Amino acid sequence: MDPKQEEEDEVMDQFMDKFRTHKYKGAFNEERWEEEFNKIPMFMKKAPDDDTEKTPELACLQSILTDDPEELARFCKDEGNDYFKEKKYKKAIEAYTEGIKKNCKDQELNAVLYTNRAAAQFHIGNYRSSLNDAIAARKQKPDHLKAIIRGLRISPIEKKLLEIRAKADKLQRAADRDARKTKQAEKKKQTEKNSLLNAIQSRGIRLQEQRSDDDEETPYDNIASSENATGAQVVLDENGRLSWPVLFFYPEHSQTDFISAFHEDSRFCDHLTAMFSEDLPPWDTERKYLAHNLEVYFEDEDSECFYQIDPERTLLETMQHSSRGNSSADFFLIMSQNWTTEI
């Protein structure tokens, strides 16, 4: 005989031996069958004891009759949701309907039941019933958003809903328009920034390093994006020329002058002549600050040295000076010849 067949026969023999020696548990007892039948709710002849643990079958029936309507309605809602997920919309409608019939006092729950049934009705093409359920949901809870949205989808002719939809469409169009404007403005700003940075770099101008939390940010990014206290910035005009905000500092008198747009092709002497001609500043009591008597310096912060520049030079020539290793682009010292001789 096949070894496998022998093994199967042995297993069957063991099962039959066990079957003969072990009695079935849970079957009716022939001697007490009437007593046991009386425990089944259908065959009960008298009311059982109050202890429902002794009759779990009866306890189950009692729970169906006495459970809280809200709890039953919520159970129906969950059951309907399960059917809805399975796209069994008719069964979902039946479950939601049973929940509505419980007439629970929770208006939020009732609104959800009506709204969910409206959704199920909508999916099988019962648009009128869907609209009615959406309206019923709003009666339960006027601000119920899902019901309003459902109503908007199925009732394009209802006046109030039409007004809401028109308002929503208007707000959406405005939001889209604002988003487009913002995107265009950002694109324009980035284009202008790139043009400015390219103009500065193409001139070989080295800028002062500034501390930044962004490791990838360069001094050129800073000069293009930041503003000083006056709001003045480096500007690239339509001819491709740069104008810089520049500060003149007079250390002898601790005074300053600010030029908001110093054109890169302008000379220092042009500005000094305009500033120190007939009308001298009130702090120049000794009348030493005349255009031909002034010297211009910039500081290289790396070497901590001051370099004198020829006032006949333009701003661009000065900023391209070989000694400008790490200097501020907008800061120059103006001193009188007499004072520099004295120090």
mmCIF file of C-alpha atoms in Angstrom:
data_model
loop_
_atom_site.group_PDB
_atom_site.id
_atom_site.type_symbol
_atom_site.label_atom_id
_atom_site.label_comp_id
_atom_site.label_asym_id
_atom_site.label_seq_id
_atom_site.Cartn_x
_atom_site.Cartn_y
_atom_site.Cartn_z
ATOM 1 C CA MET A 1 0.000 0.000 0.000
ATOM 2 C CA ASP A 2 1.077 3.527 -0.712
ATOM 3 C CA PRO A 3 2.772 5.053 2.423
ATOM 4 C CA LYS A 4 0.747 8.247 1.979
ATOM 5 C CA GLN A 5 -2.504 6.278 1.887
ATOM 6 C CA GLU A 6 -1.496 4.404 5.032
ATOM 7 C CA GLU A 7 -0.858 7.696 6.809
ATOM 8 C CA GLU A 8 -4.286 9.066 5.815
ATOM 9 C CA ASP A 9 -6.005 5.891 7.006
ATOM 10 C CA GLU A 10 -4.239 6.120 10.338
ATOM 11 C CA VAL A 11 -5.380 9.736 10.794
ATOM 12 C CA MET A 12 -8.973 8.747 10.010
ATOM 13 C CA ASP A 13 -8.857 5.849 12.508
ATOM 14 C CA GLN A 14 -7.611 8.216 15.215
ATOM 15 C CA PHE A 15 -10.442 10.641 14.452
ATOM 16 C CA MET A 16 -13.109 7.938 14.646
ATOM 17 C CA ASP A 17 -11.741 6.634 17.946
ATOM 18 C CA LYS A 18 -11.875 10.147 19.377
ATOM 19 C CA PHE A 19 -15.365 10.688 17.973
ATOM 20 C CA ARG A 20 -16.654 7.562 19.723
ATOM 21 C CA THR A 21 -15.106 8.411 23.108
ATOM 22 C CA HIS A 22 -15.954 12.193 23.274
ATOM 23 C CA LYS A 23 -19.558 13.246 23.602
ATOM 24 C CA TYR A 24 -20.841 16.329 21.736
ATOM 25 C CA LYS A 25 -21.121 19.300 24.056
ATOM 26 C CA GLY A 26 -23.932 21.798 23.752
ATOM 27 C CA ALA A 27 -26.602 19.424 22.467
ATOM 28 C CA PHE A 28 -30.044 19.208 24.045
ATOM 29 C CA ASN A 29 -30.246 16.985 27.066
ATOM 30 C CA GLU A 30 -32.958 14.408 26.533
ATOM 31 C CA GLU A 31 -33.942 14.537 30.178
ATOM 32 C CA ARG A 32 -34.053 18.369 30.421
ATOM 33 C CA TRP A 33 -35.118 19.378 26.906
ATOM 34 C CA GLU A 34 -38.248 21.216 28.091
ATOM 35 C CA GLU A 35 -36.196 23.340 30.480
ATOM 36 C CA GLU A 36 -33.680 24.168 27.783
ATOM 37 C CA PHE A 37 -36.376 25.006 25.224
ATOM 38 C CA ASN A 38 -37.859 27.458 27.708
ATOM 39 C CA LYS A 39 -34.597 29.448 27.574
ATOM 40 C CA ILE A 40 -35.123 30.197 23.870
ATOM 41 C CA PRO A 41 -37.138 33.462 23.531
ATOM 42 C CA MET A 42 -39.391 32.000 20.808
ATOM 43 C CA PHE A 43 -40.495 29.100 23.033
ATOM 44 C CA MET A 44 -40.619 30.844 26.427
ATOM 45 C CA LYS A 45 -43.817 30.231 28.390
ATOM 46 C CA LYS A 46 -43.029 32.687 31.193
ATOM 47 C CA ALA A 47 -40.850 35.733 31.794
ATOM 48 C CA PRO A 48 -37.267 34.842 32.700
ATOM 49 C CA ASP A 49 -35.223 36.111 35.641
ATOM 50 C CA ASP A 50 -33.874 39.676 35.609
ATOM 51 C CA ASP A 51 -30.354 38.310 35.194
ATOM 52 C CA THR A 52 -29.876 38.606 31.421
ATOM 53 C CA GLU A 53 -26.503 36.856 31.621
ATOM 54 C CA LYS A 54 -28.419 33.600 32.049
ATOM 55 C CA THR A 55 -30.359 34.271 28.820
ATOM 56 C CA PRO A 56 -28.019 36.089 26.370
ATOM 57 C CA GLU A 57 -30.437 35.443 23.480
ATOM 58 C CA LEU A 58 -33.139 37.478 25.211
ATOM 59 C CA ALA A 59 -30.651 40.216 26.091
ATOM 60 C CA CYS A 60 -29.846 40.601 22.395
ATOM 61 C CA LEU A 61 -33.518 41.034 21.503
ATOM 62 C CA GLN A 62 -34.044 43.509 24.333
ATOM 63 C CA SER A 63 -31.119 45.653 23.135
ATOM 64 C CA ILE A 64 -32.743 45.953 19.712
ATOM 65 C CA LEU A 65 -35.953 47.217 21.316
ATOM 66 C CA THR A 66 -34.498 49.493 23.978
ATOM 67 C CA ASP A 67 -31.233 50.928 22.535
ATOM 68 C CA ASP A 68 -30.910 54.697 22.330
ATOM 69 C CA PRO A 69 -32.305 56.050 19.004
ATOM 70 C CA GLU A 70 -29.152 58.104 18.534
ATOM 71 C CA GLU A 71 -26.979 55.019 18.897
ATOM 72 C CA LEU A 72 -29.137 53.091 16.424
ATOM 73 C CA ALA A 73 -29.089 56.002 13.958
ATOM 74 C CA ARG A 74 -25.315 56.177 14.168
ATOM 75 C CA PHE A 75 -25.121 52.422 13.566
ATOM 76 C CA CYS A 76 -27.275 52.853 10.447
ATOM 77 C CA LYS A 77 -25.066 55.717 9.282
ATOM 78 C CA ASP A 78 -21.921 53.596 9.623
ATOM 79 C CA GLU A 79 -23.599 50.708 7.829
ATOM 80 C CA GLY A 80 -24.660 53.037 5.026
ATOM 81 C CA ASN A 81 -21.144 54.415 4.750
ATOM 82 C CA ASP A 82 -19.777 50.895 4.334
ATOM 83 C CA TYR A 83 -22.246 50.210 1.525
ATOM 84 C CA PHE A 84 -21.417 53.570 -0.053
ATOM 85 C CA LYS A 85 -17.684 52.756 -0.114
ATOM 86 C CA GLU A 86 -18.547 49.505 -1.890
ATOM 87 C CA LYS A 87 -20.678 51.513 -4.378
ATOM 88 C CA LYS A 88 -23.800 49.642 -3.251
ATOM 89 C CA TYR A 89 -25.800 52.850 -3.332
ATOM 90 C CA LYS A 90 -29.287 51.346 -3.040
ATOM 91 C CA LYS A 91 -28.347 49.432 0.101
ATOM 92 C CA ALA A 92 -26.704 52.592 1.424
ATOM 93 C CA ILE A 93 -29.968 54.482 0.853
ATOM 94 C CA GLU A 94 -31.869 51.822 2.792
ATOM 95 C CA ALA A 95 -29.428 52.056 5.713
ATOM 96 C CA TYR A 96 -29.531 55.861 5.832
ATOM 97 C CA THR A 97 -33.337 55.744 5.624
ATOM 98 C CA GLU A 98 -33.478 53.431 8.638
ATOM 99 C CA GLY A 99 -31.255 55.855 10.516
ATOM 100 C CA ILE A 100 -33.528 58.782 9.650
ATOM 101 C CA LYS A 101 -36.544 56.815 10.876
ATOM 102 C CA LYS A 102 -35.019 56.631 14.361
ATOM 103 C CA ASN A 103 -35.900 60.330 14.815
ATOM 104 C CA CYS A 104 -32.963 60.964 17.114
ATOM 105 C CA LYS A 105 -32.521 64.417 18.664
ATOM 106 C CA ASP A 106 -28.998 64.949 17.309
ATOM 107 C CA GLN A 107 -29.540 67.423 14.459
ATOM 108 C CA GLU A 108 -25.936 67.126 13.315
ATOM 109 C CA LEU A 109 -26.350 63.351 12.921
ATOM 110 C CA ASN A 110 -29.678 63.782 11.124
ATOM 111 C CA ALA A 111 -28.083 66.303 8.754
ATOM 112 C CA VAL A 112 -25.307 63.827 7.974
ATOM 113 C CA LEU A 113 -27.836 61.043 7.316
ATOM 114 C CA TYR A 114 -29.806 63.212 4.893
ATOM 115 C CA THR A 115 -26.644 64.472 3.206
ATOM 116 C CA ASN A 116 -25.205 60.991 2.793
ATOM 117 C CA ARG A 117 -28.494 59.723 1.409
ATOM 118 C CA ALA A 118 -28.513 62.680 -0.991
ATOM 119 C CA ALA A 119 -25.077 61.612 -2.208
ATOM 120 C CA ALA A 120 -26.230 58.029 -2.734
ATOM 121 C CA GLN A 121 -29.370 59.216 -4.559
ATOM 122 C CA PHE A 122 -27.200 61.402 -6.758
ATOM 123 C CA HIS A 123 -24.982 58.479 -7.774
ATOM 124 C CA ILE A 124 -27.935 56.428 -9.048
ATOM 125 C CA GLY A 125 -29.504 59.384 -10.871
ATOM 126 C CA ASN A 126 -32.314 60.241 -8.425
ATOM 127 C CA TYR A 127 -31.601 63.963 -8.672
ATOM 128 C CA ARG A 128 -34.958 65.181 -7.343
ATOM 129 C CA SER A 129 -34.700 62.915 -4.286
ATOM 130 C CA SER A 130 -31.095 64.001 -3.853
ATOM 131 C CA LEU A 131 -32.131 67.663 -3.886
ATOM 132 C CA ASN A 132 -34.916 67.023 -1.377
ATOM 133 C CA ASP A 133 -32.476 65.295 0.980
ATOM 134 C CA ALA A 134 -30.009 68.171 0.643
ATOM 135 C CA ILE A 135 -32.779 70.631 1.543
ATOM 136 C CA ALA A 136 -33.835 68.431 4.480
ATOM 137 C CA ALA A 137 -30.238 68.367 5.708
ATOM 138 C CA ARG A 138 -30.089 72.174 5.625
ATOM 139 C CA LYS A 139 -33.309 72.327 7.658
ATOM 140 C CA GLN A 140 -31.648 70.167 10.290
ATOM 141 C CA LYS A 141 -28.472 72.283 10.202
ATOM 142 C CA PRO A 142 -28.637 75.449 8.025
ATOM 143 C CA ASP A 143 -24.863 75.872 7.832
ATOM 144 C CA HIS A 144 -24.164 72.254 6.917
ATOM 145 C CA LEU A 145 -21.535 72.798 4.201
ATOM 146 C CA LYS A 146 -21.733 69.361 2.597
ATOM 147 C CA ALA A 147 -25.482 69.746 2.073
ATOM 148 C CA ILE A 148 -25.007 73.168 0.491
ATOM 149 C CA ILE A 149 -22.361 71.823 -1.895
ATOM 150 C CA ARG A 150 -24.536 68.840 -2.765
ATOM 151 C CA GLY A 151 -27.446 71.183 -3.465
ATOM 152 C CA LEU A 152 -25.291 73.376 -5.687
ATOM 153 C CA ARG A 153 -24.383 70.352 -7.801
ATOM 154 C CA ILE A 154 -27.944 69.163 -8.332
ATOM 155 C CA SER A 155 -30.013 72.341 -8.391
ATOM 156 C CA PRO A 156 -28.697 74.974 -10.799
ATOM 157 C CA ILE A 157 -32.066 76.772 -10.822
ATOM 158 C CA GLU A 158 -32.778 77.272 -7.107
ATOM 159 C CA LYS A 159 -32.403 81.014 -6.523
ATOM 160 C CA LYS A 160 -30.619 81.032 -3.175
ATOM 161 C CA LEU A 161 -28.237 78.258 -4.133
ATOM 162 C CA LEU A 162 -27.610 79.965 -7.461
ATOM 163 C CA GLU A 163 -26.652 83.165 -5.632
ATOM 164 C CA ILE A 164 -24.257 81.249 -3.393
ATOM 165 C CA ARG A 165 -22.683 79.534 -6.378
ATOM 166 C CA ALA A 166 -22.314 82.846 -8.223
ATOM 167 C CA LYS A 167 -20.629 84.361 -5.186
ATOM 168 C CA ALA A 168 -18.334 81.350 -4.853
ATOM 169 C CA ASP A 169 -17.441 81.537 -8.551
ATOM 170 C CA LYS A 170 -16.694 85.247 -8.218
ATOM 171 C CA LEU A 171 -14.442 84.662 -5.223
ATOM 172 C CA GLN A 172 -12.674 81.837 -7.042
ATOM 173 C CA ARG A 173 -12.073 83.998 -10.114
ATOM 174 C CA ALA A 174 -10.726 86.801 -7.926
ATOM 175 C CA ALA A 175 -8.423 84.374 -6.121
ATOM 176 C CA ASP A 176 -7.171 82.977 -9.442
ATOM 177 C CA ARG A 177 -6.598 86.496 -10.779
ATOM 178 C CA ASP A 178 -4.683 87.536 -7.665
ATOM 179 C CA ALA A 179 -2.587 84.379 -7.885
ATOM 180 C CA ARG A 180 -1.719 85.143 -11.521
ATOM 181 C CA LYS A 181 -0.813 88.740 -10.672
ATOM 182 C CA THR A 182 1.368 87.606 -7.784
ATOM 183 C CA LYS A 183 3.112 85.055 -9.987
ATOM 184 C CA GLN A 184 3.699 87.624 -12.733
ATOM 185 C CA ALA A 185 5.014 90.169 -10.226
ATOM 186 C CA GLU A 186 7.387 87.595 -8.723
ATOM 187 C CA LYS A 187 8.585 86.601 -12.188
ATOM 188 C CA LYS A 188 9.174 90.245 -13.133
ATOM 189 C CA LYS A 189 10.993 90.897 -9.865
ATOM 190 C CA GLN A 190 13.219 87.858 -10.373
ATOM 191 C CA THR A 191 14.003 88.922 -13.949
ATOM 192 C CA GLU A 192 14.958 92.420 -12.793
ATOM 193 C CA LYS A 193 17.079 90.959 -10.005
ATOM 194 C CA ASN A 194 18.917 88.670 -12.412
ATOM 195 C CA SER A 195 19.564 91.557 -14.801
ATOM 196 C CA LEU A 196 20.911 93.678 -11.945
ATOM 197 C CA LEU A 197 23.182 90.913 -10.670
ATOM 198 C CA ASN A 198 24.504 90.233 -14.162
ATOM 199 C CA ALA A 199 25.233 93.940 -14.628
ATOM 200 C CA ILE A 200 27.178 94.135 -11.342
ATOM 201 C CA GLN A 201 29.143 90.959 -11.981
ATOM 202 C CA SER A 202 29.942 91.872 -15.588
ATOM 203 C CA ARG A 203 31.632 95.044 -14.320
ATOM 204 C CA GLY A 204 33.921 93.052 -12.050
ATOM 205 C CA ILE A 205 32.622 94.847 -8.962
ATOM 206 C CA ARG A 206 33.386 93.041 -5.718
ATOM 207 C CA LEU A 207 30.953 93.596 -2.905
ATOM 208 C CA GLN A 208 31.298 93.459 0.841
ATOM 209 C CA GLU A 209 30.435 90.089 2.361
ATOM 210 C CA GLN A 210 27.325 90.188 4.546
ATOM 211 C CA ARG A 211 26.281 87.640 7.122
ATOM 212 C CA SER A 212 23.313 85.555 6.106
ATOM 213 C CA ASP A 213 21.513 82.472 7.388
ATOM 214 C CA ASP A 214 21.472 81.145 3.834
ATOM 215 C CA ASP A 215 24.836 79.559 3.018
ATOM 216 C CA GLU A 216 24.120 79.724 -0.712
ATOM 217 C CA GLU A 217 23.324 83.449 -0.693
ATOM 218 C CA THR A 218 26.006 85.719 -2.173
ATOM 219 C CA PRO A 219 26.772 89.427 -1.625
ATOM 220 C CA TYR A 220 25.216 90.035 -5.020
ATOM 221 C CA ASP A 221 21.936 88.533 -3.792
ATOM 222 C CA ASN A 222 22.032 90.854 -0.784
ATOM 223 C CA ILE A 223 22.669 94.015 -2.799
ATOM 224 C CA ALA A 224 19.821 93.158 -5.156
ATOM 225 C CA SER A 225 17.239 92.323 -2.519
ATOM 226 C CA SER A 226 17.972 94.575 0.457
ATOM 227 C CA GLU A 227 17.154 98.193 1.060
ATOM 228 C CA ASN A 228 18.814 100.706 3.340
ATOM 229 C CA ALA A 229 16.957 102.853 5.855
ATOM 230 C CA THR A 230 15.984 105.400 3.179
ATOM 231 C CA GLY A 231 14.500 102.778 0.875
ATOM 232 C CA ALA A 232 17.057 103.473 -1.869
ATOM 233 C CA GLN A 233 18.412 100.550 -3.890
ATOM 234 C CA VAL A 234 20.877 99.887 -6.653
ATOM 235 C CA VAL A 235 19.015 100.593 -9.900
ATOM 236 C CA LEU A 236 19.642 99.397 -13.452
ATOM 237 C CA ASP A 237 18.197 101.928 -15.910
ATOM 238 C CA GLU A 238 16.828 101.359 -19.412
ATOM 239 C CA ASN A 239 20.261 102.081 -20.883
ATOM 240 C CA GLY A 240 21.881 99.323 -18.840
ATOM 241 C CA ARG A 241 23.678 101.723 -16.488
ATOM 242 C CA LEU A 242 23.772 101.487 -12.685
ATOM 243 C CA SER A 243 22.975 104.065 -10.019
ATOM 244 C CA TRP A 244 24.036 103.426 -6.425
ATOM 245 C CA PRO A 245 22.945 104.825 -3.059
ATOM 246 C CA VAL A 246 26.105 106.393 -1.602
ATOM 247 C CA LEU A 247 26.959 107.827 1.809
ATOM 248 C CA PHE A 248 29.609 110.536 2.277
ATOM 249 C CA PHE A 249 31.050 110.619 5.798
ATOM 250 C CA TYR A 250 32.954 113.648 7.117
ATOM 251 C CA PRO A 251 34.879 112.314 10.145
ATOM 252 C CA GLU A 252 36.280 115.728 11.048
ATOM 253 C CA HIS A 253 32.794 116.959 11.936
ATOM 254 C CA SER A 254 30.944 113.615 12.347
ATOM 255 C CA GLN A 255 28.530 114.619 9.603
ATOM 256 C CA THR A 256 27.101 112.732 6.638
ATOM 257 C CA ASP A 257 25.482 113.333 3.271
ATOM 258 C CA PHE A 258 23.396 110.753 1.459
ATOM 259 C CA ILE A 259 23.120 110.519 -2.322
ATOM 260 C CA SER A 260 20.218 108.243 -3.203
ATOM 261 C CA ALA A 261 21.224 107.702 -6.860
ATOM 262 C CA PHE A 262 24.916 108.208 -7.662
ATOM 263 C CA HIS A 263 25.204 107.362 -11.378
ATOM 264 C CA GLU A 264 28.142 105.112 -12.080
ATOM 265 C CA ASP A 265 29.391 107.431 -14.845
ATOM 266 C CA SER A 266 29.328 110.501 -12.585
ATOM 267 C CA ARG A 267 32.574 111.784 -11.059
ATOM 268 C CA PHE A 268 33.079 112.495 -7.362
ATOM 269 C CA CYS A 269 34.159 116.043 -8.156
ATOM 270 C CA ASP A 270 30.819 116.688 -9.871
ATOM 271 C CA HIS A 271 28.932 115.895 -6.684
ATOM 272 C CA LEU A 272 31.410 117.702 -4.430
ATOM 273 C CA THR A 273 31.218 120.828 -6.576
ATOM 274 C CA ALA A 274 27.432 120.824 -6.393
ATOM 275 C CA MET A 275 27.484 120.279 -2.632
ATOM 276 C CA PHE A 276 30.323 122.629 -1.652
ATOM 277 C CA SER A 277 30.143 125.733 -3.797
ATOM 278 C CA GLU A 278 28.604 128.993 -2.669
ATOM 279 C CA ASP A 279 26.376 127.593 0.079
ATOM 280 C CA LEU A 280 28.687 125.885 2.536
ATOM 281 C CA PRO A 281 27.267 123.663 5.273
ATOM 282 C CA PRO A 282 26.677 125.385 8.631
ATOM 283 C CA TRP A 283 29.092 123.042 10.392
ATOM 284 C CA ASP A 284 31.984 124.231 8.161
ATOM 285 C CA THR A 285 32.667 127.338 10.194
ATOM 286 C CA GLU A 286 36.280 127.506 9.037
ATOM 287 C CA ARG A 287 35.250 127.303 5.345
ATOM 288 C CA LYS A 288 37.692 124.495 4.630
ATOM 289 C CA TYR A 289 35.227 122.284 2.746
ATOM 290 C CA LEU A 290 35.616 123.613 -0.775
ATOM 291 C CA ALA A 291 35.434 121.207 -3.723
ATOM 292 C CA HIS A 292 39.047 121.707 -4.755
ATOM 293 C CA ASN A 293 40.210 121.263 -1.144
ATOM 294 C CA LEU A 294 38.606 117.854 -0.480
ATOM 295 C CA GLU A 295 40.025 114.348 -0.581
ATOM 296 C CA VAL A 296 38.054 111.120 -1.088
ATOM 297 C CA TYR A 297 38.893 107.768 0.537
ATOM 298 C CA PHE A 298 37.466 104.281 0.756
ATOM 299 C CA GLU A 299 38.341 101.603 3.295
ATOM 300 C CA ASP A 300 39.416 98.051 2.582
ATOM 301 C CA GLU A 301 38.110 96.164 5.602
ATOM 302 C CA ASP A 302 40.357 93.163 4.971
ATOM 303 C CA SER A 303 43.568 95.165 5.267
ATOM 304 C CA GLU A 304 42.003 97.907 7.448
ATOM 305 C CA CYS A 305 43.637 100.466 5.177
ATOM 306 C CA PHE A 306 42.266 103.650 3.627
ATOM 307 C CA TYR A 307 42.896 104.331 -0.048
ATOM 308 C CA GLN A 308 42.716 107.789 -1.535
ATOM 309 C CA ILE A 309 41.024 108.115 -4.913
ATOM 310 C CA ASP A 310 41.158 110.864 -7.504
ATOM 311 C CA PRO A 311 37.945 112.960 -7.373
ATOM 312 C CA GLU A 312 38.110 113.085 -11.169
ATOM 313 C CA ARG A 313 37.362 109.366 -11.263
ATOM 314 C CA THR A 314 33.844 108.088 -11.824
ATOM 315 C CA LEU A 315 32.028 105.938 -9.310
ATOM 316 C CA LEU A 316 32.406 102.901 -11.599
ATOM 317 C CA GLU A 317 36.168 103.396 -11.894
ATOM 318 C CA THR A 318 36.425 103.664 -8.119
ATOM 319 C CA MET A 319 34.379 100.518 -7.524
ATOM 320 C CA GLN A 320 36.593 98.631 -9.974
ATOM 321 C CA HIS A 321 39.721 99.754 -8.111
ATOM 322 C CA SER A 322 42.160 96.872 -7.638
ATOM 323 C CA SER A 323 42.543 97.639 -3.918
ATOM 324 C CA ARG A 324 38.839 97.249 -3.224
ATOM 325 C CA GLY A 325 39.048 93.724 -1.827
ATOM 326 C CA ASN A 326 36.177 93.842 0.632
ATOM 327 C CA SER A 327 34.792 97.335 0.730
ATOM 328 C CA SER A 328 31.340 98.723 1.176
ATOM 329 C CA ALA A 329 29.824 99.732 -2.136
ATOM 330 C CA ASP A 330 28.115 102.815 -0.761
ATOM 331 C CA PHE A 331 30.467 104.335 1.841
ATOM 332 C CA PHE A 332 33.194 106.946 1.243
ATOM 333 C CA LEU A 333 35.104 109.269 3.553
ATOM 334 C CA ILE A 334 35.454 112.932 2.598
ATOM 335 C CA MET A 335 38.189 114.940 4.337
ATOM 336 C CA SER A 336 39.712 118.366 3.916
ATOM 337 C CA GLN A 337 43.359 118.534 2.931
ATOM 338 C CA ASN A 338 44.216 120.594 6.006
ATOM 339 C CA TRP A 339 42.720 118.007 8.357
ATOM 340 C CA THR A 340 44.486 115.032 6.755
ATOM 341 C CA THR A 341 47.773 116.927 7.079
ATOM 342 C CA GLU A 342 47.130 117.534 10.753
ATOM 343 C CA ILE A 343 46.405 113.828 11.557
#
